[in-house]
Tab-separated table of C-alpha atoms and ligand atoms in Angstrom:
chain	number	residue	atom	x	y	z
A	1163	UNK	CA	-44.239	-156.860	-81.427
A	1164	UNK	CA	-44.483	-160.636	-81.375
A	1165	UNK	CA	-43.092	-161.306	-84.757
A	1166	UNK	CA	-44.362	-163.890	-87.130
A	1167	UNK	CA	-42.068	-166.816	-87.321
A	1168	UNK	CA	-39.324	-166.131	-89.808
A	1169	UNK	CA	-36.636	-168.313	-91.108
A	1170	UNK	CA	-33.584	-166.155	-90.181
A	1171	UNK	CA	-34.828	-165.911	-86.550
A	1172	UNK	CA	-35.619	-169.561	-86.654
A	1173	UNK	CA	-32.006	-170.418	-87.578
A	1174	UNK	CA	-30.667	-168.457	-84.632
A	1175	UNK	CA	-33.070	-169.895	-82.192
A	1176	UNK	CA	-32.554	-173.435	-83.238
A	1177	UNK	CA	-28.906	-172.886	-82.465
A	1178	UNK	CA	-29.923	-171.686	-79.004
A	1179	UNK	CA	-31.889	-174.831	-78.566
A	1180	UNK	CA	-28.935	-176.808	-79.705
A	1181	UNK	CA	-26.911	-175.130	-76.918
A	1182	UNK	CA	-29.658	-175.903	-74.424
A	1183	UNK	CA	-29.859	-179.527	-75.490
A	1184	UNK	CA	-26.081	-179.731	-75.594
A	1185	UNK	CA	-26.031	-178.930	-71.866
A	1186	UNK	CA	-28.156	-181.806	-71.242
A	1187	UNK	CA	-26.014	-183.996	-73.354
A	1188	UNK	CA	-25.468	-186.839	-70.887
A	1189	UNK	CA	-29.054	-187.470	-71.952
A	1190	UNK	CA	-29.623	-187.619	-75.690
A	1191	UNK	CA	-32.876	-186.063	-76.739
A	1192	UNK	CA	-34.228	-189.297	-77.981
A	1193	UNK	CA	-34.440	-190.694	-74.396
A	1194	UNK	CA	-36.896	-188.020	-73.244
A	1195	UNK	CA	-40.390	-189.483	-73.554
A	1196	UNK	CA	-41.667	-186.047	-74.738
A	1197	UNK	CA	-39.677	-183.398	-76.873
A	1198	UNK	CA	-41.438	-180.854	-78.885
A	1199	UNK	CA	-39.862	-178.024	-80.938
A	1200	UNK	CA	-41.623	-175.582	-83.266
A	1201	UNK	CA	-42.013	-171.910	-83.867
A	1202	UNK	CA	-44.174	-169.198	-82.276
A	1203	UNK	CA	-44.020	-165.533	-81.540
A	1204	UNK	CA	-41.118	-164.821	-84.072
A	1205	UNK	CA	-39.007	-167.349	-82.455
A	1206	UNK	CA	-38.759	-171.049	-81.624
A	1207	UNK	CA	-39.680	-173.134	-78.618
A	1208	UNK	CA	-38.655	-176.481	-77.070
A	1209	UNK	CA	-40.493	-178.379	-74.490
A	1210	UNK	CA	-39.152	-181.525	-72.865
A	1211	UNK	CA	-40.659	-183.789	-70.144
A	1212	UNK	CA	-38.713	-186.512	-68.395
A	1213	UNK	CA	-41.783	-188.518	-67.384
A	1214	UNK	CA	-45.246	-188.660	-68.953
A	1215	UNK	CA	-48.220	-190.052	-67.067
A	1216	UNK	CA	-49.641	-193.065	-68.897
A	1217	UNK	CA	-52.903	-191.234	-69.590
A	1218	UNK	CA	-51.134	-188.457	-71.475
A	1219	UNK	CA	-51.185	-189.051	-75.214
A	1220	UNK	CA	-47.939	-187.773	-76.908
A	1221	UNK	CA	-49.519	-186.355	-80.060
A	1222	UNK	CA	-52.460	-184.976	-78.364
A	1223	UNK	CA	-50.284	-183.098	-75.924
A	1224	UNK	CA	-48.386	-181.486	-78.833
A	1225	UNK	CA	-51.652	-180.320	-80.432
A	1226	UNK	CA	-52.900	-178.954	-77.096
A	1227	UNK	CA	-49.668	-176.992	-76.493
A	1228	UNK	CA	-49.659	-175.655	-80.114
A	1229	UNK	CA	-53.287	-174.496	-79.780
A	1230	UNK	CA	-52.513	-172.938	-76.379
A	1231	UNK	CA	-49.579	-170.999	-77.894
A	1232	UNK	CA	-51.498	-169.966	-80.968
A	1233	UNK	CA	-54.275	-168.682	-78.737
A	1234	UNK	CA	-51.849	-166.546	-76.798
A	1235	UNK	CA	-50.272	-165.238	-79.907
A	1236	UNK	CA	-53.726	-164.284	-81.271
A	1237	UNK	CA	-54.374	-162.264	-78.155
A	1238	UNK	CA	-51.012	-160.653	-77.424
A	1239	UNK	CA	-49.334	-160.076	-80.830
A	1240	UNK	CA	-49.058	-156.781	-82.641
A	1241	UNK	CA	-48.391	-158.768	-85.860
A	1242	UNK	CA	-51.933	-160.218	-85.653
A	1243	UNK	CA	-54.093	-157.362	-86.877
A	1244	UNK	CA	-57.123	-158.855	-85.065
A	1245	UNK	CA	-55.423	-159.659	-81.797
A	1246	UNK	CA	-56.961	-158.094	-78.622
A	1247	UNK	CA	-53.769	-156.077	-78.235
A	1248	UNK	CA	-53.843	-154.802	-81.902
A	1249	UNK	CA	-57.614	-153.912	-81.637
A	1250	UNK	CA	-56.786	-151.841	-78.562
A	1251	UNK	CA	-53.796	-150.181	-80.334
A	1252	UNK	CA	-55.927	-149.398	-83.359
A	1253	UNK	CA	-58.813	-147.942	-81.418
A	1254	UNK	CA	-58.160	-144.291	-80.718
A	1255	UNK	CA	-60.978	-144.220	-78.109
A	1256	UNK	CA	-59.961	-143.102	-74.594
A	1257	UNK	CA	-62.936	-144.881	-73.049
A	1258	UNK	CA	-62.759	-148.178	-70.979
A	1259	UNK	CA	-62.516	-151.328	-72.953
A	1260	UNK	CA	-62.882	-154.984	-71.874
A	1261	UNK	CA	-59.884	-157.177	-72.454
A	1262	UNK	CA	-59.396	-160.972	-72.273
A	1263	UNK	CA	-57.704	-162.441	-69.227
A	1264	UNK	CA	-54.252	-163.242	-70.668
A	1265	UNK	CA	-53.863	-159.668	-71.949
A	1266	UNK	CA	-55.080	-158.279	-68.591
A	1267	UNK	CA	-52.610	-160.385	-66.658
A	1268	UNK	CA	-49.698	-159.409	-68.883
A	1269	UNK	CA	-50.569	-155.711	-68.797
A	1270	UNK	CA	-50.950	-155.823	-64.953
A	1271	UNK	CA	-47.522	-157.353	-64.573
A	1272	UNK	CA	-46.071	-154.982	-67.158
A	1273	UNK	CA	-47.307	-151.989	-65.118
A	1274	UNK	CA	-45.948	-153.405	-61.899
A	1275	UNK	CA	-42.429	-153.832	-63.457
A	1276	UNK	CA	-42.652	-150.302	-64.940
A	1277	UNK	CA	-43.303	-148.874	-61.525
A	1278	UNK	CA	-40.563	-151.013	-59.878
A	1279	UNK	CA	-38.035	-149.831	-62.506
A	1280	UNK	CA	-39.141	-146.148	-62.630
A	1281	UNK	CA	-40.249	-146.507	-66.190
A	1282	UNK	CA	-37.212	-148.276	-67.603
A	1283	UNK	CA	-39.551	-151.176	-68.634
A	1284	UNK	CA	-42.355	-149.627	-70.554
A	1285	UNK	CA	-44.720	-151.469	-72.923
A	1286	UNK	CA	-45.869	-148.101	-74.396
A	1287	UNK	CA	-42.563	-147.873	-76.371
A	1288	UNK	CA	-44.356	-149.624	-79.357
A	1289	UNK	CA	-44.099	-146.588	-81.650
A	1290	UNK	CA	-40.390	-146.043	-80.839
A	1291	UNK	CA	-39.633	-149.755	-81.406
A	1292	UNK	CA	-41.321	-149.446	-84.855
A	1293	UNK	CA	-39.428	-146.281	-85.648
A	1294	UNK	CA	-36.078	-147.863	-84.911
A	1295	UNK	CA	-37.019	-150.755	-87.256
A	1296	UNK	CA	-37.568	-153.455	-84.626
A	1297	UNK	CA	-41.331	-153.652	-84.884
A	1298	UNK	CA	-44.044	-154.450	-87.372
A	1299	UNK	CA	-42.913	-151.880	-89.845
A	1300	UNK	CA	-40.151	-152.998	-92.312
A	1301	UNK	CA	-36.574	-152.580	-91.138
A	1302	UNK	CA	-35.019	-149.287	-92.152
A	1303	UNK	CA	-31.560	-149.559	-90.581
A	1304	UNK	CA	-31.218	-145.878	-90.068
A	1305	UNK	CA	-31.758	-143.715	-87.054
A	1306	UNK	CA	-35.111	-141.853	-87.320
A	1307	UNK	CA	-35.315	-138.008	-87.556
A	1308	UNK	CA	-35.332	-136.128	-84.296
A	1309	UNK	CA	-38.745	-134.529	-84.874
A	1310	UNK	CA	-40.372	-137.826	-85.575
A	1311	UNK	CA	-38.719	-139.381	-82.538
A	1312	UNK	CA	-39.969	-136.624	-80.334
A	1313	UNK	CA	-43.432	-137.056	-81.576
A	1314	UNK	CA	-43.349	-140.728	-80.712
A	1315	UNK	CA	-41.858	-139.873	-77.273
A	1316	UNK	CA	-44.833	-137.578	-76.568
A	1317	UNK	CA	-47.098	-140.579	-77.167
A	1318	UNK	CA	-45.050	-142.893	-74.760
A	1319	UNK	CA	-45.425	-143.494	-71.052
A	1320	UNK	CA	-46.856	-146.278	-69.039
A	1321	UNK	CA	-48.760	-143.801	-66.910
A	1322	UNK	CA	-50.991	-143.208	-69.801
A	1323	UNK	CA	-52.366	-146.766	-69.543
A	1324	UNK	CA	-54.947	-147.451	-66.769
A	1325	UNK	CA	-56.116	-150.829	-65.688
A	1326	UNK	CA	-59.214	-151.813	-63.688
A	1327	UNK	CA	-58.655	-155.294	-62.515
A	1328	UNK	CA	-62.171	-155.582	-60.998
A	1329	UNK	CA	-63.996	-155.094	-64.286
A	1330	UNK	CA	-61.181	-156.417	-66.565
A	1331	UNK	CA	-61.142	-153.068	-68.320
A	1332	UNK	CA	-58.311	-150.911	-69.604
A	1333	UNK	CA	-58.124	-147.416	-70.968
A	1334	UNK	CA	-55.549	-144.994	-72.363
A	1335	UNK	CA	-55.477	-141.277	-71.986
A	1336	UNK	CA	-53.524	-140.715	-75.197
A	1337	UNK	CA	-55.378	-141.891	-78.354
A	1338	UNK	CA	-52.020	-142.695	-80.081
A	1339	UNK	CA	-50.674	-144.965	-77.300
A	1340	UNK	CA	-49.198	-148.124	-78.840
A	1341	UNK	CA	-48.512	-151.133	-76.683
A	1342	UNK	CA	-45.793	-153.779	-77.537
A	1343	UNK	CA	-45.603	-156.840	-75.292
A	1344	UNK	CA	-42.532	-158.467	-76.871
A	1345	UNK	CA	-40.397	-158.067	-73.789
A	1346	UNK	CA	-42.908	-160.034	-71.500
A	1347	UNK	CA	-45.257	-162.159	-73.671
A	1348	UNK	CA	-42.778	-164.983	-74.346
A	1349	UNK	CA	-42.290	-165.346	-70.610
A	1350	UNK	CA	-45.962	-165.393	-70.044
A	1351	UNK	CA	-46.405	-168.093	-72.662
A	1352	UNK	CA	-43.708	-170.234	-71.038
A	1353	UNK	CA	-45.668	-169.983	-67.747
A	1354	UNK	CA	-48.922	-170.932	-69.376
A	1355	UNK	CA	-47.392	-173.973	-71.025
A	1356	UNK	CA	-45.700	-175.028	-67.747
A	1357	UNK	CA	-48.953	-174.828	-65.786
A	1358	UNK	CA	-50.782	-176.648	-68.530
A	1359	UNK	CA	-48.222	-179.498	-68.319
A	1360	UNK	CA	-48.702	-179.589	-64.507
A	1361	UNK	CA	-52.485	-179.896	-65.029
A	1362	UNK	CA	-51.699	-182.993	-67.057
A	1363	UNK	CA	-49.660	-184.470	-64.187
A	1364	UNK	CA	-46.335	-183.703	-65.738
A	1365	UNK	CA	-43.966	-182.490	-63.110
A	1366	UNK	CA	-40.468	-182.948	-64.584
A	1367	UNK	CA	-40.184	-180.532	-67.560
A	1368	UNK	CA	-38.293	-177.791	-69.366
A	1369	UNK	CA	-40.324	-175.125	-71.223
A	1370	UNK	CA	-38.312	-172.790	-73.407
A	1371	UNK	CA	-39.529	-170.074	-75.788
A	1372	UNK	CA	-36.919	-167.823	-77.438
A	1373	UNK	CA	-34.470	-168.413	-74.606
A	1374	UNK	CA	-36.830	-167.753	-71.720
A	1375	UNK	CA	-37.152	-170.989	-69.741
A	1376	UNK	CA	-39.090	-172.533	-66.874
A	1377	UNK	CA	-37.911	-175.762	-65.238
A	1378	UNK	CA	-39.544	-178.108	-62.829
A	1379	UNK	CA	-38.417	-181.378	-61.275
A	1380	UNK	CA	-35.652	-183.400	-62.830
A	1381	UNK	CA	-34.105	-184.029	-66.220
A	1382	UNK	CA	-33.898	-187.473	-67.629
A	1383	UNK	CA	-30.810	-188.284	-65.514
A	1384	UNK	CA	-32.648	-187.530	-62.382
A	1385	UNK	CA	-30.592	-184.400	-61.854
A	1386	UNK	CA	-31.350	-180.592	-62.096
A	1387	UNK	CA	-31.840	-179.275	-65.618
A	1388	UNK	CA	-28.602	-177.767	-66.958
A	1389	UNK	CA	-29.257	-174.589	-68.846
A	1390	UNK	CA	-26.720	-172.527	-70.737
A	1391	UNK	CA	-26.302	-168.788	-70.383
A	1392	UNK	CA	-24.846	-167.482	-73.674
A	1393	UNK	CA	-21.644	-165.455	-74.072
A	1394	UNK	CA	-22.988	-162.182	-75.243
A	1395	UNK	CA	-21.067	-162.142	-78.545
A	1396	UNK	CA	-22.862	-161.393	-81.837
A	1397	UNK	CA	-20.249	-163.141	-84.011
A	1398	UNK	CA	-20.520	-166.646	-82.653
A	1399	UNK	CA	-22.754	-168.650	-80.343
A	1400	UNK	CA	-20.754	-169.676	-77.218
A	1401	UNK	CA	-21.607	-170.606	-73.683
A	1402	UNK	CA	-20.761	-168.218	-70.839
A	1403	UNK	CA	-21.761	-170.662	-68.178
A	1404	UNK	CA	-24.063	-173.609	-67.595
A	1405	UNK	CA	-26.339	-173.447	-64.500
A	1406	UNK	CA	-28.281	-176.246	-62.787
A	1407	UNK	CA	-31.919	-175.163	-62.402
A	1408	UNK	CA	-35.106	-176.686	-61.005
A	1409	UNK	CA	-38.462	-175.225	-59.850
A	1410	UNK	CA	-37.494	-171.828	-61.310
A	1411	UNK	CA	-37.676	-169.581	-64.323
A	1412	UNK	CA	-34.837	-167.819	-66.127
A	1413	UNK	CA	-34.813	-165.137	-68.776
A	1414	UNK	CA	-31.974	-163.250	-70.446
A	1415	UNK	CA	-31.980	-159.942	-72.249
A	1416	UNK	CA	-28.981	-158.814	-74.384
A	1417	UNK	CA	-27.851	-156.416	-77.017
A	1418	UNK	CA	-25.779	-158.977	-78.868
A	1419	UNK	CA	-28.461	-160.751	-80.957
A	1420	UNK	CA	-30.990	-158.280	-82.214
A	1421	UNK	CA	-29.522	-154.979	-83.481
A	1422	UNK	CA	-28.507	-153.096	-86.579
A	1423	UNK	CA	-25.386	-151.189	-87.336
A	1424	UNK	CA	-25.155	-147.879	-89.037
A	1425	UNK	CA	-21.949	-145.696	-89.452
A	1426	UNK	CA	-20.140	-147.924	-86.977
A	1427	UNK	CA	-22.794	-147.614	-84.208
A	1428	UNK	CA	-24.673	-150.608	-82.955
A	1429	UNK	CA	-28.369	-149.902	-82.287
A	1430	UNK	CA	-29.971	-152.396	-79.880
A	1431	UNK	CA	-33.611	-153.449	-79.957
A	1432	UNK	CA	-33.847	-152.398	-76.313
A	1433	UNK	CA	-35.202	-148.871	-76.121
A	1434	UNK	CA	-34.607	-146.447	-73.272
A	1435	UNK	CA	-38.077	-144.987	-72.786
A	1436	UNK	CA	-36.520	-141.882	-71.172
A	1437	UNK	CA	-34.638	-140.879	-74.329
A	1438	UNK	CA	-36.603	-142.770	-77.025
A	1439	UNK	CA	-33.298	-144.231	-78.192
A	1440	UNK	CA	-31.637	-147.618	-78.067
A	1441	UNK	CA	-29.547	-148.229	-74.981
A	1442	UNK	CA	-25.844	-147.369	-75.310
A	1443	UNK	CA	-23.994	-148.648	-72.157
A	1444	UNK	CA	-21.497	-151.406	-71.491
A	1445	UNK	CA	-23.930	-153.914	-70.235
A	1446	UNK	CA	-24.005	-156.817	-72.744
A	1447	UNK	CA	-26.671	-159.066	-71.093
A	1448	UNK	CA	-28.734	-159.607	-67.986
A	1449	UNK	CA	-30.033	-163.007	-66.771
A	1450	UNK	CA	-32.791	-163.080	-64.232
A	1451	UNK	CA	-34.107	-165.954	-62.018
A	1452	UNK	CA	-37.656	-165.609	-60.824
A	1453	UNK	CA	-40.661	-167.848	-59.927
A	1454	UNK	CA	-42.374	-166.960	-63.122
A	1455	UNK	CA	-40.867	-166.595	-66.593
A	1456	UNK	CA	-43.150	-163.642	-67.172
A	1457	UNK	CA	-41.475	-161.696	-64.343
A	1458	UNK	CA	-37.925	-162.859	-65.323
A	1459	UNK	CA	-38.505	-161.766	-68.913
A	1460	UNK	CA	-39.744	-158.306	-68.000
A	1461	UNK	CA	-37.172	-157.779	-65.344
A	1462	UNK	CA	-34.320	-158.735	-67.718
A	1463	UNK	CA	-35.352	-155.973	-70.156
A	1464	UNK	CA	-35.841	-153.512	-67.255
A	1465	UNK	CA	-32.239	-154.158	-65.959
A	1466	UNK	CA	-30.904	-153.954	-69.527
A	1467	UNK	CA	-32.366	-150.473	-69.911
A	1468	UNK	CA	-31.067	-149.389	-66.474
A	1469	UNK	CA	-27.518	-150.566	-67.212
A	1470	UNK	CA	-24.727	-152.051	-65.222
A	1471	UNK	CA	-24.833	-149.436	-62.285
A	1472	UNK	CA	-28.460	-148.496	-61.715
A	1473	UNK	CA	-29.729	-151.986	-62.782
A	1474	UNK	CA	-27.384	-153.769	-60.367
A	1475	UNK	CA	-28.332	-151.342	-57.479
A	1476	UNK	CA	-32.102	-151.894	-58.128
A	1477	UNK	CA	-31.612	-155.692	-58.431
A	1478	UNK	CA	-29.715	-155.825	-55.108
A	1479	UNK	CA	-32.295	-153.495	-53.398
A	1480	UNK	CA	-35.214	-155.648	-54.566
A	1481	UNK	CA	-33.360	-158.936	-53.851
A	1482	UNK	CA	-33.641	-159.969	-57.442
A	1483	UNK	CA	-31.470	-162.856	-58.513
A	1484	UNK	CA	-29.513	-161.345	-61.501
A	1485	UNK	CA	-26.366	-161.958	-63.396
A	1486	UNK	CA	-25.006	-158.989	-65.301
A	1487	UNK	CA	-22.475	-159.561	-68.057
A	1488	UNK	CA	-20.512	-156.344	-68.761
A	1489	UNK	CA	-18.232	-155.506	-71.678
A	1490	UNK	CA	-14.621	-154.822	-70.744
A	1491	UNK	CA	-11.590	-153.782	-72.839
A	1492	UNK	CA	-10.567	-157.460	-73.182
A	1493	UNK	CA	-13.794	-159.443	-72.828
A	1494	UNK	CA	-16.557	-159.584	-70.259
A	1495	UNK	CA	-16.877	-159.257	-66.522
A	1496	UNK	CA	-19.653	-160.921	-64.515
A	1497	UNK	CA	-21.467	-159.276	-61.623
A	1498	UNK	CA	-24.060	-161.317	-59.712
A	1499	UNK	CA	-26.502	-160.110	-57.124
A	1500	UNK	CA	-26.447	-161.692	-53.574
A	1501	UNK	CA	-29.796	-163.406	-54.459
A	1502	UNK	CA	-28.343	-164.947	-57.557
A	1503	UNK	CA	-25.270	-166.369	-55.624
A	1504	UNK	CA	-27.597	-167.544	-52.901
A	1505	UNK	CA	-29.640	-169.535	-55.354
A	1506	UNK	CA	-26.804	-171.818	-56.359
A	1507	UNK	CA	-25.591	-172.374	-52.721
A	1508	UNK	CA	-25.941	-175.990	-51.590
A	1509	UNK	CA	-29.133	-176.247	-49.582
A	1510	UNK	CA	-28.871	-178.526	-46.483
B	2989	ADP	P1	-34.460	-159.615	-74.981
B	2989	ADP	O1	-34.273	-161.113	-74.991
B	2989	ADP	O2	-33.296	-158.887	-75.383
B	2989	ADP	O3	-35.124	-159.086	-73.760
B	2989	ADP	P2	-37.104	-159.537	-75.959
B	2989	ADP	O4	-37.602	-159.975	-77.284
B	2989	ADP	O5	-37.476	-160.288	-74.732
B	2989	ADP	O6	-35.627	-159.446	-76.131
B	2989	ADP	O7	-37.500	-158.041	-75.623
B	2989	ADP	C1	-37.072	-157.038	-76.509
B	2989	ADP	C2	-38.292	-156.356	-77.178
B	2989	ADP	O8	-38.967	-155.629	-76.211
B	2989	ADP	C3	-37.882	-155.274	-78.206
B	2989	ADP	O9	-37.729	-155.871	-79.499
B	2989	ADP	C4	-39.103	-154.353	-78.181
B	2989	ADP	O10	-40.143	-154.837	-78.956
B	2989	ADP	C5	-39.477	-154.402	-76.696
B	2989	ADP	N1	-38.847	-153.315	-75.915
B	2989	ADP	C6	-37.781	-152.593	-76.179
B	2989	ADP	N2	-37.525	-151.738	-75.233
B	2989	ADP	C7	-38.400	-151.952	-74.289
B	2989	ADP	C8	-38.603	-151.275	-72.965
B	2989	ADP	N3	-37.787	-150.352	-72.445
B	2989	ADP	N4	-39.584	-151.765	-72.214
B	2989	ADP	C9	-40.455	-152.763	-72.697
B	2989	ADP	N5	-40.363	-153.343	-73.924
B	2989	ADP	C10	-39.257	-152.981	-74.713
B	2990	MG	MG1	-36.898	-160.852	-72.908
């Protein structure tokens, strides 16, 4: 459900960008030869480069990035009724259909993460996301009825989507299957912008969309990029920790920003595909480091669904660099995997 850009979301995201920039505050934004912020996919983005080759024209670069992002949105968004994704969702046919390359890549990685997480990550949760008021349908702020939920659950399951990479075709074996790429598309878009910058000869950059980031090279001060991981509190935006990052991507999933409350219960926008209901455990956020932002983005949601025990065990087993922030009686507790700790060790 890539949302159309809306002002409320924009307000929150601009704050996040403020935090991100604040971390780089030894270097005021103005000093960066390229800084570009705008909105896409229901959220905001910021792109910075520390060096621009002389051949690169500032304004042209912005236009190219914007059209790249608009193109991805037009392919991957459930809010665009004519997107390749929406056309597949609307079409009740169970026959093979050709899909464009971005969609094919994102679907293939989605299915890989679904298998790796035993279905905790599942893009076929689209109908459930809508029922709980976090999708294209207007917010209802109440829990859906049991019978309606069960009906949607019957039409959920990543096994019902089949991909044929050779022919770039996909098919579903349930006519009602509804795909939602919100937990992975932002990450993919970050990767595409990053690779585009590299094609232009730009090798020192930060690309951030809705909190998912990819970093390469150095910041303006010739050091690693310094990126904030938020404290998972809904009331106020605060920094949990600032990490130095370069040549890596980072994504965070949390239950603290996008939720509704009804009768004292907080309903998160992360749905457990096994129950059809929002997650309910003590895990407040998960941050993942990975080579691509697409993988980091999806893994963060997968871990968020699995929770502080199962998620942590899987991350350790798969050698995933992950930071779990868990709610305790008097605050938060951090749990890092070995790979996460290793990443920040001084390399000789
Ligand atoms: P977060 O930063 O918390 O991960 P995202 O926007 O990246 O937030 O992803 C959350 C969105 O992913 C939800 O709004 C919903 O559209 C979708 N989603 C919810 N549960 C799942 C799930 N189990 N697997 C895949 N996508 C999900
Ligand atoms: Mg995410």
